[in-house]
Amino acid sequence: MRTLLVSTLLLLTVSVSWANEKLYNKLNKLYLSDRDKCMEVSKKVMKKKSTESIPYYFASVIYYDKSKESQTLKGTYLQMNRSVISAAKFEKYSGDNDRELVQWDEHVSSLRNRAERLIKTLDKNEMGDLSLSLLESLAKVESLSPFYKQEEVDDLLTKSVIQDVESTAVPTDFVRVEGQFYGMPSGNENVLSYNAEEEKKLLDLINKERAKRRIPALSWNEDLAKACRYHAYDQGTQGYFSHASNDKINDKLVIVGSTFDRIKRFYRGNAAGECIAAGNQQAEKTFQQWLNSDAHAKILLEHDSRVVGIGFVQVEGSPHEYYWVLATGN
């Protein structure tokens, strides 16, 4: 019986591998002859079976090609960002055989090199919001290492803001100096809420809206709330407004980590999305602000999300004083 089971599993593995190779050859032939047709067929396969990895590879390659052909900087960003998002989907659903079949390492290397150049160009042209968005997308691709490595940030900090702090007071991942956090959090930070009642009021408003649309209610998750309060506080004390974590070093903001990398320091489940807002003191105003934004409303009303954390923090003397962060999980 055991021999029969092993043989059956082996046949299934061979069958899946053969099917993937057949699909790869079909899409590769289309890619070489008619790129638009290749994209069309790839999307049809994705729609029919969203966990099929090969179509995401070709989508990533085609968007990458289009990024090189774009005549505008924003167009280049849009195509490149789509390429990276498709790459993340390929990694999520692919196995070792798939990656070897498509020569994945070669494509990832091309993505990394082009993305690095594009991020620098976006920053030089004062399009920092787009460079941050691209960096956050890149963080979801496991094969791509962060552009700002922790040791580089630590090195900068040693030469500037923490030169008068005892070395024994500096943990591995972060340091708090004069009320500010530097580097990435450990996950043990516990920033106090400015008003926990307003946080819960916002949750009630969201669940009432979900109920109207027959979407299951979100349950409170304290670990996600800690992640949100930390990020709200960090934005206020470091003087930035972004999903990515930043440190102000020598009066210049430096990205030290992505949204989901930060959240997973606090939360062990699968984070689904994050909303940020600033300047409002009432939950109602923040709720309406997010609900009126398609991107934020999509996160609030995501059917598959089950838990949520909310952080509301006041930082006196900061650019916006009041900071809201919400994170959902599956």
Short mmCIF file of C-alpha atoms in Angstrom, two decimals:
data_model
loop_
_atom_site.label_atom_id
_atom_site.label_comp_id
_atom_site.label_asym_id
_atom_site.label_seq_id
_atom_site.Cartn_x
_atom_site.Cartn_y
_atom_site.Cartn_z
CA MET A 1 0.00 0.00 0.00
CA ARG A 2 2.83 2.37 0.92
CA THR A 3 4.63 1.59 -2.36
CA LEU A 4 1.43 2.29 -4.28
CA LEU A 5 0.99 5.64 -2.48
CA VAL A 6 4.59 6.71 -3.22
CA SER A 7 4.19 5.71 -6.86
CA THR A 8 0.95 7.69 -7.14
CA LEU A 9 2.56 10.80 -5.64
CA LEU A 10 5.51 10.44 -8.02
CA LEU A 11 3.18 10.19 -11.01
CA LEU A 12 1.28 13.30 -9.84
CA THR A 13 4.53 15.25 -9.48
CA VAL A 14 5.69 14.22 -12.95
CA SER A 15 2.25 15.06 -14.37
CA VAL A 16 2.25 18.55 -12.84
CA SER A 17 5.81 19.20 -14.01
CA TRP A 18 4.94 18.07 -17.56
CA ALA A 19 1.82 20.27 -17.61
CA ASN A 20 3.81 23.31 -16.46
CA GLU A 21 6.46 22.70 -19.11
CA LYS A 22 3.76 22.38 -21.77
CA LEU A 23 2.16 25.68 -20.65
CA TYR A 24 5.57 27.37 -20.56
CA ASN A 25 6.37 26.28 -24.12
CA LYS A 26 2.99 27.50 -25.34
CA LEU A 27 3.30 30.93 -23.70
CA ASN A 28 6.95 31.29 -24.65
CA LYS A 29 6.10 30.65 -28.30
CA LEU A 30 3.41 33.34 -28.10
CA TYR A 31 5.76 35.73 -26.31
CA LEU A 32 8.30 35.44 -29.13
CA SER A 33 5.70 35.93 -31.87
CA ASP A 34 2.92 38.07 -30.37
CA ARG A 35 3.54 39.60 -26.96
CA ASP A 36 0.02 41.04 -26.58
CA LYS A 37 -1.52 37.67 -27.36
CA CYS A 38 0.79 36.06 -24.79
CA MET A 39 -0.46 38.50 -22.15
CA GLU A 40 -4.08 37.85 -23.13
CA VAL A 41 -3.70 34.09 -22.82
CA SER A 42 -1.74 34.44 -19.56
CA LYS A 43 -4.54 36.48 -18.01
CA LYS A 44 -7.13 33.91 -19.11
CA VAL A 45 -5.15 31.15 -17.39
CA MET A 46 -4.78 33.29 -14.24
CA LYS A 47 -8.52 33.88 -14.15
CA LYS A 48 -9.28 30.20 -14.61
CA LYS A 49 -6.65 29.01 -12.11
CA SER A 50 -5.18 31.79 -9.98
CA THR A 51 -2.52 29.52 -8.44
CA GLU A 52 -0.90 28.62 -11.76
CA SER A 53 2.59 30.13 -11.58
CA ILE A 54 3.82 30.20 -15.20
CA PRO A 55 1.43 32.95 -16.47
CA TYR A 56 2.63 35.30 -13.75
CA TYR A 57 6.19 34.88 -14.97
CA PHE A 58 5.28 35.93 -18.51
CA ALA A 59 3.18 38.83 -17.19
CA SER A 60 6.22 39.99 -15.21
CA VAL A 61 8.49 39.74 -18.25
CA ILE A 62 6.05 41.57 -20.55
CA TYR A 63 5.46 44.40 -18.06
CA TYR A 64 9.25 44.62 -17.64
CA ASP A 65 9.64 44.98 -21.42
CA LYS A 66 6.97 47.68 -21.49
CA SER A 67 8.72 49.59 -18.70
CA LYS A 68 11.75 49.93 -20.97
CA GLU A 69 9.58 51.15 -23.85
CA SER A 70 7.57 53.76 -21.90
CA GLN A 71 8.08 57.39 -22.94
CA THR A 72 7.26 58.87 -19.51
CA LEU A 73 8.75 58.35 -16.06
CA LYS A 74 5.36 57.66 -14.49
CA GLY A 75 4.57 55.16 -17.25
CA THR A 76 7.89 53.44 -16.60
CA TYR A 77 7.02 53.21 -12.90
CA LEU A 78 3.53 51.79 -13.59
CA GLN A 79 4.82 49.04 -15.87
CA MET A 80 7.73 48.23 -13.56
CA ASN A 81 5.49 48.04 -10.53
CA ARG A 82 3.18 45.63 -12.37
CA SER A 83 6.19 43.53 -13.31
CA VAL A 84 7.28 43.31 -9.67
CA ILE A 85 3.76 42.47 -8.42
CA SER A 86 3.52 39.68 -11.02
CA ALA A 87 6.94 38.43 -9.92
CA ALA A 88 5.71 38.22 -6.33
CA LYS A 89 2.73 36.13 -7.48
CA PHE A 90 5.03 33.80 -9.44
CA GLU A 91 7.21 33.26 -6.36
CA LYS A 92 4.14 32.58 -4.23
CA TYR A 93 2.82 29.79 -6.44
CA SER A 94 5.95 28.34 -8.03
CA GLY A 95 8.16 25.43 -7.06
CA ASP A 96 11.83 24.74 -7.70
CA ASN A 97 11.07 23.09 -11.06
CA ASP A 98 9.10 26.12 -12.24
CA ARG A 99 11.89 28.52 -11.27
CA GLU A 100 14.47 26.44 -13.05
CA LEU A 101 12.23 26.17 -16.11
CA VAL A 102 11.87 29.95 -16.53
CA GLN A 103 15.45 30.78 -15.43
CA TRP A 104 14.07 32.77 -12.52
CA ASP A 105 17.38 33.98 -11.09
CA GLU A 106 18.21 35.74 -14.34
CA HIS A 107 14.87 37.59 -14.40
CA VAL A 108 15.16 38.58 -10.74
CA SER A 109 18.62 40.00 -11.37
CA SER A 110 17.25 42.15 -14.20
CA LEU A 111 14.37 43.32 -12.01
CA ARG A 112 16.69 44.29 -9.19
CA ASN A 113 19.09 46.28 -11.36
CA ARG A 114 16.37 48.17 -13.21
CA ALA A 115 14.37 48.85 -10.04
CA GLU A 116 17.40 50.30 -8.26
CA ARG A 117 18.03 52.72 -11.12
CA LEU A 118 14.36 53.64 -11.40
CA ILE A 119 13.99 54.35 -7.67
CA LYS A 120 16.98 56.72 -7.78
CA THR A 121 15.55 58.47 -10.85
CA LEU A 122 12.11 58.85 -9.23
CA ASP A 123 13.69 60.35 -6.11
CA LYS A 124 15.76 62.81 -8.18
CA ASN A 125 12.59 63.94 -9.95
CA GLU A 126 10.76 64.49 -6.64
CA MET A 127 8.48 61.49 -7.17
CA GLY A 128 9.23 59.95 -3.80
CA ASP A 129 5.70 58.57 -3.36
CA LEU A 130 6.19 56.40 -6.46
CA SER A 131 9.65 55.23 -5.40
CA LEU A 132 8.24 54.23 -1.99
CA SER A 133 5.39 52.35 -3.64
CA LEU A 134 7.83 50.46 -5.87
CA LEU A 135 10.06 49.66 -2.92
CA GLU A 136 7.11 48.23 -1.00
CA SER A 137 6.19 46.03 -3.98
CA LEU A 138 9.79 44.82 -4.21
CA ALA A 139 9.73 43.84 -0.55
CA LYS A 140 7.09 41.21 -1.39
CA VAL A 141 9.50 39.39 -3.74
CA GLU A 142 11.53 37.08 -1.52
CA SER A 143 14.41 36.82 -4.03
CA LEU A 144 15.03 40.57 -3.91
CA SER A 145 17.13 41.82 -1.03
CA PRO A 146 16.27 45.22 0.50
CA PHE A 147 18.03 48.22 -1.04
CA TYR A 148 18.61 49.75 2.38
CA LYS A 149 20.28 47.09 4.48
CA GLN A 150 20.07 47.24 8.27
CA GLU A 151 23.84 47.32 8.70
CA GLU A 152 24.06 50.40 6.47
CA VAL A 153 21.45 52.18 8.59
CA ASP A 154 23.24 51.14 11.78
CA ASP A 155 26.48 52.54 10.35
CA LEU A 156 24.86 55.90 9.59
CA LEU A 157 23.30 56.05 13.02
CA THR A 158 26.63 55.31 14.71
CA LYS A 159 28.20 58.26 12.89
CA SER A 160 25.40 60.70 13.68
CA VAL A 161 22.41 60.56 16.01
CA ILE A 162 23.52 57.91 18.49
CA GLN A 163 27.14 58.87 18.91
CA ASP A 164 26.47 59.86 22.54
CA VAL A 165 24.46 56.73 23.45
CA GLU A 166 26.11 53.88 25.32
CA SER A 167 26.64 50.87 23.07
CA THR A 168 25.11 48.57 25.68
CA ALA A 169 21.80 50.38 25.21
CA VAL A 170 21.57 49.62 21.48
CA PRO A 171 19.55 46.44 20.70
CA THR A 172 20.18 44.45 17.51
CA ASP A 173 17.32 45.77 15.42
CA PHE A 174 16.40 49.18 16.78
CA VAL A 175 17.30 51.94 19.17
CA ARG A 176 15.19 54.60 20.80
CA VAL A 177 16.92 57.96 21.12
CA GLU A 178 15.24 61.00 22.66
CA GLY A 179 11.76 59.60 22.08
CA GLN A 180 12.42 58.33 18.54
CA PHE A 181 12.79 54.81 17.17
CA TYR A 182 15.57 54.04 14.68
CA GLY A 183 15.85 50.94 12.52
CA MET A 184 13.14 48.28 12.47
CA PRO A 185 11.12 47.35 15.58
CA SER A 186 11.69 44.15 17.55
CA GLY A 187 7.96 43.58 17.97
CA ASN A 188 8.07 44.12 21.73
CA GLU A 189 7.45 47.88 21.54
CA ASN A 190 4.22 48.95 23.23
CA VAL A 191 3.23 52.50 22.26
CA LEU A 192 0.20 53.74 24.21
CA SER A 193 -2.96 54.77 22.41
CA TYR A 194 -3.95 58.42 22.54
CA ASN A 195 -7.61 57.39 22.75
CA ALA A 196 -8.55 53.69 22.78
CA GLU A 197 -12.26 54.56 22.69
CA GLU A 198 -11.83 56.32 19.34
CA GLU A 199 -9.94 53.28 18.01
CA LYS A 200 -12.85 51.00 18.95
CA LYS A 201 -15.32 53.55 17.56
CA LEU A 202 -13.55 53.33 14.21
CA LEU A 203 -13.83 49.53 14.31
CA ASP A 204 -17.57 49.83 14.97
CA LEU A 205 -17.99 52.16 11.99
CA ILE A 206 -16.11 49.75 9.74
CA ASN A 207 -18.12 46.72 10.88
CA LYS A 208 -21.42 48.57 10.40
CA GLU A 209 -20.38 49.32 6.81
CA ARG A 210 -19.33 45.69 6.29
CA ALA A 211 -22.67 44.51 7.70
CA LYS A 212 -24.55 46.69 5.19
CA ARG A 213 -22.71 44.87 2.42
CA ARG A 214 -23.10 41.44 4.07
CA ILE A 215 -19.36 41.13 4.72
CA PRO A 216 -18.23 39.32 7.90
CA ALA A 217 -17.23 41.61 10.77
CA LEU A 218 -13.59 42.18 11.69
CA SER A 219 -12.35 41.07 15.11
CA TRP A 220 -9.89 43.12 17.15
CA ASN A 221 -6.29 41.86 17.21
CA GLU A 222 -4.05 43.43 19.84
CA ASP A 223 -0.79 42.45 18.08
CA LEU A 224 -1.90 44.28 14.94
CA ALA A 225 -2.93 47.23 17.12
CA LYS A 226 0.58 47.36 18.62
CA ALA A 227 2.07 47.35 15.11
CA CYS A 228 -0.25 50.21 14.12
CA ARG A 229 0.45 52.32 17.20
CA TYR A 230 4.17 51.85 16.69
CA HIS A 231 3.97 53.05 13.07
CA ALA A 232 1.71 55.98 13.97
CA TYR A 233 4.19 57.08 16.63
CA ASP A 234 7.20 56.52 14.35
CA GLN A 235 5.69 58.71 11.60
CA GLY A 236 4.99 61.51 14.05
CA THR A 237 8.36 61.51 15.79
CA GLN A 238 10.43 61.03 12.63
CA GLY A 239 8.36 63.55 10.63
CA TYR A 240 7.18 61.48 7.67
CA PHE A 241 3.91 60.14 6.25
CA SER A 242 4.36 56.84 4.45
CA HIS A 243 3.56 53.13 4.59
CA ALA A 244 7.29 52.34 4.52
CA SER A 245 9.27 52.80 7.74
CA ASN A 246 11.70 55.72 7.60
CA ASP A 247 14.48 57.14 9.75
CA LYS A 248 15.59 60.76 9.60
CA ILE A 249 19.37 60.67 9.38
CA ASN A 250 21.27 63.94 8.96
CA ASP A 251 17.95 65.65 8.08
CA LYS A 252 17.27 63.17 5.28
CA LEU A 253 14.65 60.41 5.37
CA VAL A 254 16.00 56.91 4.72
CA ILE A 255 13.78 53.88 4.17
CA VAL A 256 14.62 51.16 6.68
CA GLY A 257 11.85 48.64 6.02
CA SER A 258 8.63 47.83 4.22
CA THR A 259 5.05 47.75 5.50
CA PHE A 260 4.67 44.00 5.79
CA ASP A 261 8.17 43.42 7.12
CA ARG A 262 7.36 45.82 9.96
CA ILE A 263 3.92 44.33 10.70
CA LYS A 264 5.22 40.76 10.84
CA ARG A 265 7.56 41.78 13.67
CA PHE A 266 4.41 42.14 15.81
CA TYR A 267 1.88 39.83 14.12
CA ARG A 268 2.42 36.16 13.28
CA GLY A 269 -0.55 35.80 10.93
CA ASN A 270 -0.89 36.95 7.31
CA ALA A 271 -1.23 40.73 7.06
CA ALA A 272 -3.64 41.78 4.32
CA GLY A 273 -3.42 45.57 4.07
CA GLU A 274 -2.67 48.86 5.78
CA CYS A 275 -4.34 52.30 5.82
CA ILE A 276 -2.76 55.46 7.18
CA ALA A 277 -4.22 58.91 7.86
CA ALA A 278 -3.10 62.01 9.71
CA GLY A 279 -4.52 65.23 11.08
CA ASN A 280 -7.94 64.03 12.30
CA GLN A 281 -8.83 63.79 15.98
CA GLN A 282 -12.13 61.92 15.46
CA ALA A 283 -12.68 58.36 14.26
CA GLU A 284 -15.64 59.44 12.11
CA LYS A 285 -13.54 61.80 9.98
CA THR A 286 -10.82 59.20 9.46
CA PHE A 287 -13.41 56.57 8.55
CA GLN A 288 -15.02 58.84 5.94
CA GLN A 289 -11.61 59.77 4.54
CA TRP A 290 -10.73 56.11 3.98
CA LEU A 291 -14.19 55.10 2.77
CA ASN A 292 -14.08 57.84 0.11
CA SER A 293 -10.80 56.48 -1.24
CA ASP A 294 -11.15 53.42 -3.50
CA ALA A 295 -7.79 51.97 -2.46
CA HIS A 296 -8.47 52.37 1.28
CA ALA A 297 -12.11 51.25 1.05
CA LYS A 298 -10.95 48.06 -0.65
CA ILE A 299 -8.85 47.25 2.44
CA LEU A 300 -11.64 48.12 4.89
CA LEU A 301 -14.17 45.99 3.00
CA GLU A 302 -11.97 43.07 1.94
CA HIS A 303 -14.16 39.98 2.29
CA ASP A 304 -11.30 37.62 3.22
CA SER A 305 -9.97 39.78 6.06
CA ARG A 306 -10.95 38.56 9.52
CA VAL A 307 -8.95 40.60 12.06
CA VAL A 308 -7.89 44.22 12.42
CA GLY A 309 -5.72 46.42 14.58
CA ILE A 310 -5.99 50.20 14.85
CA GLY A 311 -3.53 52.70 16.27
CA PHE A 312 -4.35 56.31 17.14
CA VAL A 313 -1.43 58.35 18.47
CA GLN A 314 -0.84 62.01 19.20
CA VAL A 315 2.66 63.44 18.72
CA GLU A 316 2.74 67.07 19.82
CA GLY A 317 4.92 69.31 17.65
CA SER A 318 4.84 66.87 14.72
CA PRO A 319 3.73 67.89 11.20
CA HIS A 320 0.18 66.46 11.65
CA GLU A 321 -0.04 65.89 15.44
CA TYR A 322 -2.63 63.08 15.13
CA TYR A 323 -1.78 59.84 13.32
CA TRP A 324 -4.02 56.88 12.47
CA VAL A 325 -2.88 53.47 11.22
CA LEU A 326 -5.04 50.43 10.49
CA ALA A 327 -3.87 46.95 9.53
CA THR A 328 -5.94 43.91 8.57
CA GLY A 329 -5.14 40.23 8.54
CA ASN A 330 -6.59 37.01 7.14
#
